[in-house]
Short mmCIF file of C-alpha atoms in Angstrom, two decimals:
data_model
loop_
_atom_site.label_atom_id
_atom_site.label_comp_id
_atom_site.label_asym_id
_atom_site.label_seq_id
_atom_site.Cartn_x
_atom_site.Cartn_y
_atom_site.Cartn_z
CA MET Y 800 -95.63 12.25 -24.13
CA ASP Y 801 -95.52 9.90 -27.11
CA SER Y 802 -91.70 10.07 -27.17
CA ILE Y 803 -91.52 9.17 -23.45
CA THR Y 804 -93.84 6.21 -24.00
CA ALA Y 805 -91.72 5.05 -26.93
CA GLN Y 806 -88.57 5.22 -24.80
CA ILE Y 807 -90.25 3.24 -22.00
CA ARG Y 808 -91.35 0.56 -24.45
CA GLN Y 809 -87.88 0.47 -25.95
CA THR Y 810 -86.33 0.11 -22.49
CA ILE Y 811 -88.68 -2.71 -21.52
CA SER Y 812 -88.02 -4.58 -24.74
CA GLY Y 813 -84.25 -4.18 -24.18
CA LYS Y 814 -83.70 -2.83 -27.72
CA ILE Y 815 -82.24 0.61 -27.17
CA GLU Y 816 -80.15 1.30 -30.26
CA GLY Y 817 -78.22 4.18 -31.74
CA THR Y 818 -75.85 4.92 -34.60
CA LEU Y 819 -72.12 5.45 -34.52
CA ALA Y 820 -71.42 9.01 -35.63
CA SER Y 821 -67.67 9.59 -35.20
CA THR Y 822 -64.44 8.66 -33.45
CA SER Y 823 -61.80 10.87 -31.86
CA GLY Y 824 -58.63 9.41 -30.45
CA LEU Y 825 -59.61 6.67 -28.01
CA THR Y 826 -63.31 7.58 -27.93
CA ALA Y 827 -66.33 7.17 -30.16
CA ALA Y 828 -69.63 9.04 -30.32
CA ALA Y 829 -73.13 7.77 -31.10
CA THR Y 830 -76.42 9.50 -31.91
CA ASP Y 831 -79.96 8.58 -30.80
CA LEU Y 832 -78.65 6.53 -27.86
CA PRO Y 833 -80.54 7.51 -24.64
CA VAL Y 834 -78.54 5.47 -22.10
CA PRO Y 835 -76.96 6.52 -18.76
CA VAL Y 836 -73.30 7.11 -17.95
CA GLY Y 837 -71.67 3.82 -17.00
CA ALA Y 838 -73.86 1.72 -19.29
CA LEU Y 839 -72.26 -1.00 -21.40
CA VAL Y 840 -73.01 -1.05 -25.13
CA ASP Y 841 -71.99 -3.13 -28.15
CA ILE Y 842 -70.80 -1.54 -31.40
CA ASP Y 843 -71.20 -3.60 -34.56
CA ASN Y 844 -68.16 -3.67 -36.82
CA GLN Y 845 -67.35 -4.78 -40.33
CA LEU Y 846 -65.57 -7.93 -39.16
CA GLY Y 847 -68.79 -9.64 -38.13
CA ASP Y 848 -68.47 -9.21 -34.36
CA THR Y 849 -68.97 -6.42 -31.83
CA VAL Y 850 -66.79 -4.04 -29.81
CA ALA Y 851 -67.89 -3.47 -26.21
CA ALA Y 852 -67.78 0.13 -24.97
CA GLU Y 853 -68.64 2.09 -21.85
CA VAL Y 854 -70.70 5.29 -21.87
CA ILE Y 855 -68.55 8.02 -20.31
CA GLY Y 856 -70.54 11.20 -20.99
CA PHE Y 857 -72.46 13.38 -23.41
CA GLN Y 858 -71.61 16.25 -25.74
CA ASP Y 859 -74.41 18.17 -27.42
CA GLN Y 860 -76.59 15.44 -28.99
CA LEU Y 861 -73.86 12.81 -28.92
CA THR Y 862 -73.29 9.97 -26.45
CA LEU Y 863 -69.56 9.51 -25.79
CA LEU Y 864 -68.24 5.94 -25.73
CA PHE Y 865 -64.91 4.52 -24.57
CA PRO Y 866 -64.29 1.17 -26.35
CA LEU Y 867 -62.97 -1.69 -24.23
CA ARG Y 868 -60.73 -2.99 -27.03
CA GLU Y 869 -59.30 -1.90 -30.36
CA MET Y 870 -61.76 -0.10 -32.65
CA THR Y 871 -60.51 -1.94 -35.74
CA GLY Y 872 -63.36 -2.59 -38.17
CA ILE Y 873 -65.89 -0.02 -36.97
CA GLN Y 874 -67.12 2.78 -39.22
CA ARG Y 875 -69.64 5.61 -39.25
CA GLY Y 876 -73.21 4.34 -39.34
CA ASN Y 877 -72.58 1.10 -37.42
CA ARG Y 878 -75.33 0.10 -35.03
CA VAL Y 879 -74.79 0.63 -31.28
CA ARG Y 880 -76.92 -1.48 -28.91
CA LEU Y 881 -77.40 -1.27 -25.15
CA ARG Y 882 -76.18 -4.40 -23.42
CA ARG Y 883 -76.58 -3.40 -19.76
CA SER Y 884 -77.55 -0.07 -18.21
CA ARG Y 885 -76.08 -0.80 -14.77
CA PRO Y 886 -72.90 -2.80 -14.10
CA TRP Y 887 -73.42 -5.84 -11.87
CA LEU Y 888 -71.45 -8.94 -10.97
CA ARG Y 889 -72.14 -12.60 -10.39
CA VAL Y 890 -70.52 -13.65 -7.11
CA GLY Y 891 -70.44 -16.57 -4.71
CA PRO Y 892 -68.19 -18.47 -2.28
CA SER Y 893 -66.82 -20.52 -5.18
CA LEU Y 894 -64.84 -17.44 -6.32
CA LEU Y 895 -62.26 -18.27 -3.64
CA GLY Y 896 -59.03 -19.46 -5.19
CA ARG Y 897 -59.93 -18.05 -8.61
CA VAL Y 898 -58.55 -15.31 -10.86
CA ILE Y 899 -61.05 -13.09 -12.69
CA ASP Y 900 -60.95 -10.04 -14.93
CA ALA Y 901 -62.50 -6.64 -14.33
CA GLN Y 902 -65.87 -7.84 -15.66
CA GLY Y 903 -65.97 -10.86 -13.34
CA ARG Y 904 -65.04 -13.53 -15.92
CA VAL Y 905 -62.59 -16.25 -14.83
CA ILE Y 906 -59.25 -16.13 -16.63
CA ASP Y 907 -57.29 -18.86 -14.86
CA GLY Y 908 -58.04 -21.53 -17.48
CA ARG Y 909 -60.39 -23.52 -15.25
CA ASP Y 910 -64.15 -24.05 -15.56
CA GLN Y 911 -66.55 -21.26 -14.73
CA PRO Y 912 -67.55 -21.63 -11.05
CA PRO Y 913 -71.22 -21.74 -10.01
CA LEU Y 914 -72.08 -18.21 -8.88
CA ILE Y 915 -75.43 -17.96 -7.14
CA ASP Y 916 -75.65 -14.24 -6.23
CA CYS Y 917 -75.56 -10.90 -8.00
CA VAL Y 918 -74.25 -7.61 -6.59
CA PRO Y 919 -74.03 -4.10 -8.08
CA GLN Y 920 -70.56 -3.00 -9.02
CA GLN Y 921 -71.23 0.59 -7.97
CA ARG Y 922 -72.60 0.96 -4.45
CA SER Y 923 -72.79 3.70 -1.85
CA ALA Y 924 -70.46 3.57 1.13
CA PRO Y 925 -71.96 2.57 4.51
CA GLY Y 926 -73.46 5.49 6.39
CA ALA Y 927 -71.51 7.09 9.21
CA MET Y 928 -73.93 5.71 11.83
CA GLU Y 929 -73.71 2.18 10.40
CA ARG Y 930 -70.01 1.89 11.19
CA THR Y 931 -68.83 0.33 14.44
CA PRO Y 932 -65.65 1.28 16.36
CA ILE Y 933 -62.44 -0.45 15.31
CA ASP Y 934 -61.00 -2.13 18.42
CA THR Y 935 -59.61 -5.49 17.20
CA PRO Y 936 -56.13 -5.84 15.69
CA MET Y 937 -55.64 -7.27 12.21
CA VAL Y 938 -52.54 -9.48 12.26
CA THR Y 939 -50.44 -9.10 9.10
CA GLY Y 940 -47.59 -11.46 10.00
CA VAL Y 941 -45.07 -8.66 9.35
CA ARG Y 942 -43.20 -7.98 12.60
CA ALA Y 943 -42.46 -4.29 11.95
CA VAL Y 944 -46.11 -3.60 11.13
CA ASP Y 945 -47.70 -5.62 13.94
CA GLY Y 946 -45.29 -4.26 16.55
CA LEU Y 947 -44.89 -0.61 15.55
CA LEU Y 948 -47.82 0.13 13.18
CA THR Y 949 -50.56 -2.16 14.48
CA CYS Y 950 -53.61 -2.14 12.20
CA GLY Y 951 -57.23 -2.75 13.18
CA ARG Y 952 -59.90 -4.77 11.43
CA GLY Y 953 -61.67 -2.29 9.18
CA GLN Y 954 -58.74 0.13 8.90
CA ARG Y 955 -57.60 1.62 5.58
CA ILE Y 956 -53.84 1.81 5.09
CA GLY Y 957 -51.75 3.17 2.23
CA ILE Y 958 -48.43 1.64 1.15
CA LEU Y 959 -46.49 4.59 -0.32
CA ALA Y 960 -43.31 4.12 -2.34
CA GLY Y 961 -41.64 4.71 -5.66
CA ALA Y 962 -41.26 2.04 -8.30
CA GLY Y 963 -39.20 -1.04 -7.45
CA VAL Y 964 -39.03 -0.56 -3.67
CA GLY Y 965 -41.01 -3.66 -2.70
CA LYS Y 966 -44.68 -2.68 -2.47
CA SER Y 967 -45.98 -5.84 -4.14
CA VAL Y 968 -43.79 -8.13 -2.02
CA LEU Y 969 -44.99 -6.47 1.19
CA LEU Y 970 -48.63 -6.70 0.08
CA GLY Y 971 -48.11 -10.38 -0.77
CA MET Y 972 -46.65 -11.04 2.69
CA MET Y 973 -49.63 -9.40 4.37
CA ALA Y 974 -52.16 -11.26 2.23
CA ARG Y 975 -50.47 -14.62 2.79
CA HIS Y 976 -49.94 -14.28 6.55
CA SER Y 977 -52.93 -12.19 7.65
CA THR Y 978 -55.68 -13.48 9.94
CA ALA Y 979 -58.45 -12.32 7.58
CA ASP Y 980 -61.13 -14.84 6.59
CA VAL Y 981 -61.01 -13.80 2.91
CA ASN Y 982 -58.50 -11.88 0.77
CA VAL Y 983 -59.66 -9.89 -2.26
CA ILE Y 984 -56.67 -8.73 -4.30
CA ALA Y 985 -56.88 -6.28 -7.20
CA LEU Y 986 -53.88 -6.08 -9.53
CA VAL Y 987 -54.53 -2.92 -11.52
CA GLY Y 988 -52.29 -1.89 -14.40
CA GLU Y 989 -49.64 -4.52 -13.64
CA ARG Y 990 -47.32 -5.93 -16.27
CA GLY Y 991 -48.69 -9.22 -17.57
CA ARG Y 992 -45.70 -11.29 -16.44
CA GLU Y 993 -46.06 -10.01 -12.86
CA VAL Y 994 -49.49 -11.57 -12.33
CA ASN Y 995 -48.26 -15.19 -12.24
CA GLU Y 996 -45.17 -14.10 -10.33
CA PHE Y 997 -47.32 -12.50 -7.65
CA ILE Y 998 -49.54 -15.58 -7.37
CA GLN Y 999 -46.71 -18.11 -7.23
CA ARG Y 1000 -43.96 -16.17 -5.45
CA ASP Y 1001 -45.68 -13.62 -3.20
CA LEU Y 1002 -49.10 -15.15 -2.50
CA GLY Y 1003 -48.41 -18.89 -2.68
CA PRO Y 1004 -50.91 -21.79 -2.73
CA GLU Y 1005 -51.98 -21.20 0.88
CA GLY Y 1006 -52.75 -17.54 0.26
CA LEU Y 1007 -54.51 -18.22 -3.05
CA ARG Y 1008 -56.82 -20.77 -1.44
CA ARG Y 1009 -58.65 -18.05 0.51
CA SER Y 1010 -58.26 -15.27 -2.03
CA VAL Y 1011 -60.04 -13.82 -5.04
CA LEU Y 1012 -57.78 -12.07 -7.57
CA VAL Y 1013 -59.10 -9.36 -9.89
CA VAL Y 1014 -56.67 -8.58 -12.72
CA ALA Y 1015 -56.54 -5.75 -15.26
CA THR Y 1016 -53.13 -5.52 -16.92
CA SER Y 1017 -51.50 -2.33 -18.17
CA ASP Y 1018 -52.41 -2.98 -21.82
CA GLN Y 1019 -56.16 -3.01 -21.14
CA PRO Y 1020 -58.30 0.11 -21.75
CA ALA Y 1021 -58.75 2.66 -18.99
CA PRO Y 1022 -62.40 1.74 -18.20
CA LEU Y 1023 -61.35 -1.85 -17.45
CA ARG Y 1024 -58.47 -0.73 -15.24
CA ARG Y 1025 -60.77 1.54 -13.26
CA GLN Y 1026 -63.51 -1.11 -13.24
CA ALA Y 1027 -61.14 -3.67 -11.67
CA ALA Y 1028 -60.95 -1.55 -8.51
CA PHE Y 1029 -64.74 -1.33 -8.18
CA THR Y 1030 -65.14 -5.04 -8.99
CA ALA Y 1031 -62.71 -6.00 -6.21
CA THR Y 1032 -64.44 -3.66 -3.76
CA ALA Y 1033 -67.88 -5.10 -4.63
CA ILE Y 1034 -66.62 -8.66 -4.07
CA ALA Y 1035 -65.10 -7.62 -0.73
CA GLU Y 1036 -68.46 -6.11 0.28
CA TYR Y 1037 -70.21 -9.37 -0.64
CA PHE Y 1038 -67.99 -11.40 1.68
CA ARG Y 1039 -68.17 -8.74 4.40
CA ASP Y 1040 -71.96 -8.82 4.36
CA ARG Y 1041 -71.72 -12.59 4.95
CA ARG Y 1042 -70.07 -11.78 8.32
CA ASN Y 1043 -66.45 -12.25 7.24
CA ASP Y 1044 -63.38 -10.20 8.05
CA VAL Y 1045 -62.02 -9.33 4.60
CA LEU Y 1046 -58.59 -8.06 3.60
CA LEU Y 1047 -58.85 -5.94 0.44
CA VAL Y 1048 -55.47 -5.43 -1.26
CA MET Y 1049 -55.34 -3.00 -4.17
CA ASP Y 1050 -52.13 -2.70 -6.15
CA GLY Y 1051 -52.30 0.08 -7.06
CA LEU Y 1052 -54.54 3.01 -6.37
CA THR Y 1053 -52.40 5.40 -8.42
CA ARG Y 1054 -53.11 3.40 -11.58
CA VAL Y 1055 -56.84 3.65 -10.85
CA ALA Y 1056 -56.43 7.42 -10.69
CA MET Y 1057 -54.48 7.41 -13.96
CA ALA Y 1058 -57.24 5.39 -15.64
CA GLN Y 1059 -59.86 7.86 -14.40
CA ARG Y 1060 -57.69 10.72 -15.67
CA GLU Y 1061 -57.60 9.13 -19.12
CA ILE Y 1062 -61.39 8.72 -19.10
CA GLY Y 1063 -62.03 12.22 -17.78
CA LEU Y 1064 -59.82 13.91 -20.37
CA ALA Y 1065 -61.42 11.83 -23.14
CA ALA Y 1066 -64.86 12.98 -21.94
CA GLY Y 1067 -63.82 16.63 -22.24
CA GLU Y 1068 -62.85 17.49 -18.65
CA LEU Y 1069 -60.23 20.17 -18.19
CA PRO Y 1070 -57.03 19.14 -16.36
CA ALA Y 1071 -56.57 20.65 -12.92
CA THR Y 1072 -53.80 19.50 -10.55
CA ARG Y 1073 -50.78 18.28 -12.53
CA GLY Y 1074 -52.98 17.11 -15.37
CA TYR Y 1075 -55.53 15.29 -13.21
CA PRO Y 1076 -59.15 16.40 -13.83
CA PRO Y 1077 -61.59 16.93 -10.94
CA SER Y 1078 -63.30 13.56 -11.48
CA VAL Y 1079 -60.16 11.78 -10.21
CA PHE Y 1080 -60.39 13.46 -6.81
CA ALA Y 1081 -64.12 12.72 -6.66
CA THR Y 1082 -63.63 9.03 -7.53
CA LEU Y 1083 -61.01 8.26 -4.86
CA PRO Y 1084 -63.17 8.96 -1.77
CA ARG Y 1085 -66.14 7.11 -3.28
CA LEU Y 1086 -63.93 4.05 -3.68
CA ILE Y 1087 -62.01 4.22 -0.39
CA GLU Y 1088 -65.03 4.99 1.83
CA ARG Y 1089 -66.65 1.68 0.84
CA ALA Y 1090 -64.08 -0.16 2.98
CA GLY Y 1091 -64.33 -0.25 6.76
CA ARG Y 1092 -66.13 -2.04 9.57
CA THR Y 1093 -69.91 -2.49 9.85
CA ARG Y 1094 -72.20 -4.56 12.05
CA GLN Y 1095 -71.98 -7.45 9.55
CA GLY Y 1096 -68.19 -7.66 9.18
CA SER Y 1097 -65.14 -5.68 8.15
CA ILE Y 1098 -63.04 -4.76 5.13
CA THR Y 1099 -59.44 -3.94 6.04
CA ALA Y 1100 -58.02 -2.22 2.98
CA LEU Y 1101 -54.39 -1.94 1.87
CA TYR Y 1102 -53.86 0.44 -1.06
CA SER Y 1103 -50.47 0.74 -2.73
CA VAL Y 1104 -49.74 4.28 -3.90
CA LEU Y 1105 -47.00 4.83 -6.47
CA VAL Y 1106 -45.11 7.99 -5.55
CA GLU Y 1107 -43.80 9.14 -8.93
CA GLY Y 1108 -40.15 10.12 -8.76
CA ASP Y 1109 -40.24 9.61 -4.97
CA ASP Y 1110 -41.91 13.03 -4.79
CA PRO Y 1111 -43.58 13.36 -1.35
CA HIS Y 1112 -45.91 16.06 -2.70
CA GLU Y 1113 -47.22 14.05 -5.64
CA PRO Y 1114 -50.96 14.96 -5.95
CA ILE Y 1115 -52.45 11.46 -5.70
CA SER Y 1116 -50.52 10.53 -2.56
CA ASP Y 1117 -51.40 13.92 -1.06
CA ALA Y 1118 -55.09 13.35 -1.75
CA VAL Y 1119 -55.04 9.76 -0.48
CA LEU Y 1120 -53.31 10.56 2.83
CA GLY Y 1121 -56.30 12.63 3.89
CA LEU Y 1122 -58.68 9.74 3.20
CA LEU Y 1123 -56.83 6.86 4.86
CA ASP Y 1124 -56.43 5.80 8.50
CA GLY Y 1125 -52.66 5.59 8.26
CA HIS Y 1126 -49.84 4.90 5.85
CA ILE Y 1127 -46.64 2.88 5.54
CA ARG Y 1128 -43.82 4.56 3.64
CA LEU Y 1129 -41.16 2.43 1.99
CA SER Y 1130 -37.67 3.87 1.65
CA ARG Y 1131 -35.56 3.50 -1.49
CA GLU Y 1132 -32.47 4.09 0.65
CA LEU Y 1133 -33.32 1.11 2.88
CA ALA Y 1134 -34.18 -1.05 -0.13
CA SER Y 1135 -30.85 -0.18 -1.77
CA ALA Y 1136 -29.08 -1.33 1.42
CA GLY Y 1137 -30.85 -4.71 1.27
CA HIS Y 1138 -33.16 -3.89 4.19
CA TYR Y 1139 -36.50 -5.62 3.54
CA PRO Y 1140 -39.26 -4.84 4.09
CA ALA Y 1141 -37.97 -1.33 3.50
CA ILE Y 1142 -40.39 0.30 5.97
CA ASP Y 1143 -39.46 3.84 7.02
CA VAL Y 1144 -40.88 3.66 10.55
CA LEU Y 1145 -40.38 7.35 11.33
CA ARG Y 1146 -42.45 8.43 8.31
CA SER Y 1147 -45.18 5.83 8.78
CA ILE Y 1148 -48.17 5.94 11.09
CA SER Y 1149 -51.22 3.90 12.08
CA ARG Y 1150 -53.84 6.30 13.38
CA LEU Y 1151 -55.80 3.48 15.01
CA MET Y 1152 -52.88 1.83 16.83
CA PRO Y 1153 -53.83 3.49 20.17
CA SER Y 1154 -57.25 1.78 19.90
CA VAL Y 1155 -55.99 -1.75 19.15
CA ALA Y 1156 -52.64 -2.06 20.98
CA PRO Y 1157 -52.04 -2.42 24.76
CA PRO Y 1158 -50.33 0.42 26.68
CA GLU Y 1159 -47.05 -1.48 27.11
CA THR Y 1160 -46.77 -1.97 23.32
CA LEU Y 1161 -47.50 1.72 22.74
CA ARG Y 1162 -44.77 2.69 25.20
CA ALA Y 1163 -42.26 0.32 23.63
CA ALA Y 1164 -43.10 1.53 20.11
CA GLY Y 1165 -42.69 5.13 21.24
CA GLN Y 1166 -39.31 4.36 22.80
CA LEU Y 1167 -38.10 2.63 19.63
CA ARG Y 1168 -39.21 5.61 17.54
CA ARG Y 1169 -37.21 7.93 19.80
CA LEU Y 1170 -34.10 5.80 19.29
CA LEU Y 1171 -34.59 5.75 15.51
CA ALA Y 1172 -35.16 9.52 15.49
CA ALA Y 1173 -31.91 10.05 17.44
CA LEU Y 1174 -29.99 7.94 14.92
CA ASP Y 1175 -31.57 9.86 12.04
CA ASP Y 1176 -30.78 13.25 13.56
CA HIS Y 1177 -27.11 12.36 14.14
CA ARG Y 1178 -26.64 10.24 11.04
CA GLU Y 1179 -24.08 12.51 9.40
CA LEU Y 1180 -21.96 12.81 12.54
CA ILE Y 1181 -22.06 9.06 13.09
CA SER Y 1182 -21.17 8.30 9.45
CA ALA Y 1183 -18.24 10.72 9.57
CA GLY Y 1184 -17.00 9.29 12.88
CA ALA Y 1185 -17.37 12.70 14.52
CA TYR Y 1186 -19.83 11.67 17.19
CA ARG Y 1187 -18.34 11.35 20.68
CA ALA Y 1188 -19.75 8.72 22.99
CA GLY Y 1189 -21.37 10.29 26.02
CA SER Y 1190 -22.48 13.45 24.19
CA ASN Y 1191 -26.11 12.32 24.06
CA PRO Y 1192 -27.46 9.44 26.20
CA THR Y 1193 -30.27 8.70 23.73
CA VAL Y 1194 -27.83 8.42 20.84
CA ASP Y 1195 -25.55 6.23 22.93
CA GLU Y 1196 -28.43 3.87 23.67
CA ALA Y 1197 -29.53 3.90 20.02
CA LEU Y 1198 -26.02 2.99 18.87
CA ALA Y 1199 -25.84 0.17 21.41
CA ARG Y 1200 -29.15 -1.26 20.16
CA ARG Y 1201 -28.77 -0.42 16.47
CA GLU Y 1202 -28.04 -3.93 15.21
CA ALA Y 1203 -30.82 -5.44 17.32
CA ILE Y 1204 -33.27 -2.83 15.99
CA HIS Y 1205 -32.33 -3.61 12.39
CA ARG Y 1206 -32.75 -7.34 13.02
CA TYR Y 1207 -36.22 -6.65 14.40
CA LEU Y 1208 -37.25 -4.54 11.41
CA ARG Y 1209 -35.92 -6.97 8.79
CA GLN Y 1210 -37.93 -10.06 7.87
CA SER Y 1211 -37.84 -12.61 5.07
CA SER Y 1212 -40.95 -12.69 2.87
CA GLN Y 1213 -41.34 -16.43 3.63
CA ILE Y 1214 -41.39 -16.01 7.42
CA THR Y 1215 -44.45 -15.06 9.44
CA THR Y 1216 -44.63 -13.73 13.00
CA SER Y 1217 -47.56 -13.91 15.38
CA LEU Y 1218 -48.87 -10.74 16.99
CA GLN Y 1219 -47.79 -11.79 20.47
CA THR Y 1220 -44.31 -12.70 19.24
CA ALA Y 1221 -43.96 -9.29 17.57
CA ARG Y 1222 -44.92 -7.59 20.83
CA ASP Y 1223 -42.69 -9.81 22.99
CA ASP Y 1224 -39.71 -9.30 20.69
CA LEU Y 1225 -40.26 -5.54 20.83
CA SER Y 1226 -40.28 -5.59 24.64
CA ALA Y 1227 -37.17 -7.80 24.76
CA LEU Y 1228 -35.41 -5.52 22.30
CA LEU Y 1229 -35.80 -2.57 24.68
CA ALA Y 1230 -34.93 -4.43 27.89
CA PRO Y 1231 -32.09 -2.83 29.95
CA LEU Y 1232 -28.67 -3.57 28.54
CA PRO Y 1233 -26.43 -5.77 30.75
CA CYS Y 1234 -23.78 -3.08 31.04
CA GLU Y 1235 -26.18 -0.21 31.62
CA ASP Y 1236 -25.58 1.81 34.78
CA PRO Y 1237 -28.59 2.74 36.89
CA PRO Y 1238 -30.03 6.11 35.92
CA ALA Y 1239 -28.39 9.06 37.61
CA ARG Y 1240 -30.42 10.71 40.33
CA SER Y 1241 -30.91 14.41 40.70
CA PRO Y 1242 -29.38 16.14 43.78
CA ALA Y 1243 -32.84 16.40 45.28
CA GLU Y 1244 -33.19 12.60 45.18
CA ILE Y 1245 -29.84 11.91 46.90
CA PRO Y 1246 -30.42 11.34 50.61
CA VAL Y 1247 -28.58 13.74 52.92
CA ARG Y 1248 -27.01 12.16 56.05
CA VAL Y 1249 -27.69 14.28 59.10
CA PRO Y 1250 -24.88 14.11 61.68
#
């Protein structure tokens, strides 16, 4: 009982301290440090400052720590002090137009904005009965998406592709041209030079004005890379609860999984699927389920998923597909041919399109898919010049409309299209061709003249 009282007094006074016992690889271990997983601590070093670290687990009597920067200068016996037992963030409307790091500190070289509210970084997803039906389209400004893969406000979509196929450019187009009230963009594990390029080239001043960017570059420790995803989600929840429609863009979810893998293996977890420990597949649904639509507002989430080696059975993409409400696959073959955005329509789907698109758009999208499928099925014959006109009416129609279809699917990153224009262009694309003969009638439909 006396030990419990001592711990309570120590907690109230805010002076929970331990001693650094050892280091192993990227982790450190402390003794006599009764703090929870996820707590933030400071490790004294011999250089006169401190090294921040996150508590990632326990082993026997040791508390395992993952430092948030280089461990240069620390040694056995250094003091370890609790800084914060639960991660929280300072937020406010003045975050719009700003760039922050995973811990919520501004990094754009401007003054710290006045932030009047605090929110927890880790939060439970809304309950199933708190969610409202998704019945309103979210306009992205990308013609191929709005016409053939219409998204709803509160939907969660994955952008699946290998490296260098155009995921970031497509996400930038959607963020810049969407009808969302607020954009929250997480750049996780990106190369440092790409951050300014994304802001200036893909997002632009107009997009930045209504956006909050959360950045954790590839050289930062795994806890910060994982934390950036939860920070962005918490900020999106803050704006959603203020009755806004929020677009959450996370580039990329695979790097969040890799960061969690690094943390899990350092904490002693055993690798399971292709080197990923079980904690990775437990973290993904906790993160993704926090997006969606509630009575207060909505979070429409776009998650880029890096498909390593263009392998369709890569474990992270497999796990994510079962959690999302649709996905957009980008094709390296289309990108190599200069077709941007390189959306593979036949291998993409929006599960909520039937709820947010009118029947005529659904019919037109289905007809266009049939034409694209006919071209794909007969691609080798067409390329070899072995296809004979008249062999298949659907292929004949697809060949006659092929150039118009490609023009519809291609779009410059600087051009936006309204939802109605995307639908009207789709209907016009599939209008009867001038030289088309009327459809042949069956013998039963041909009137018989009685003498």
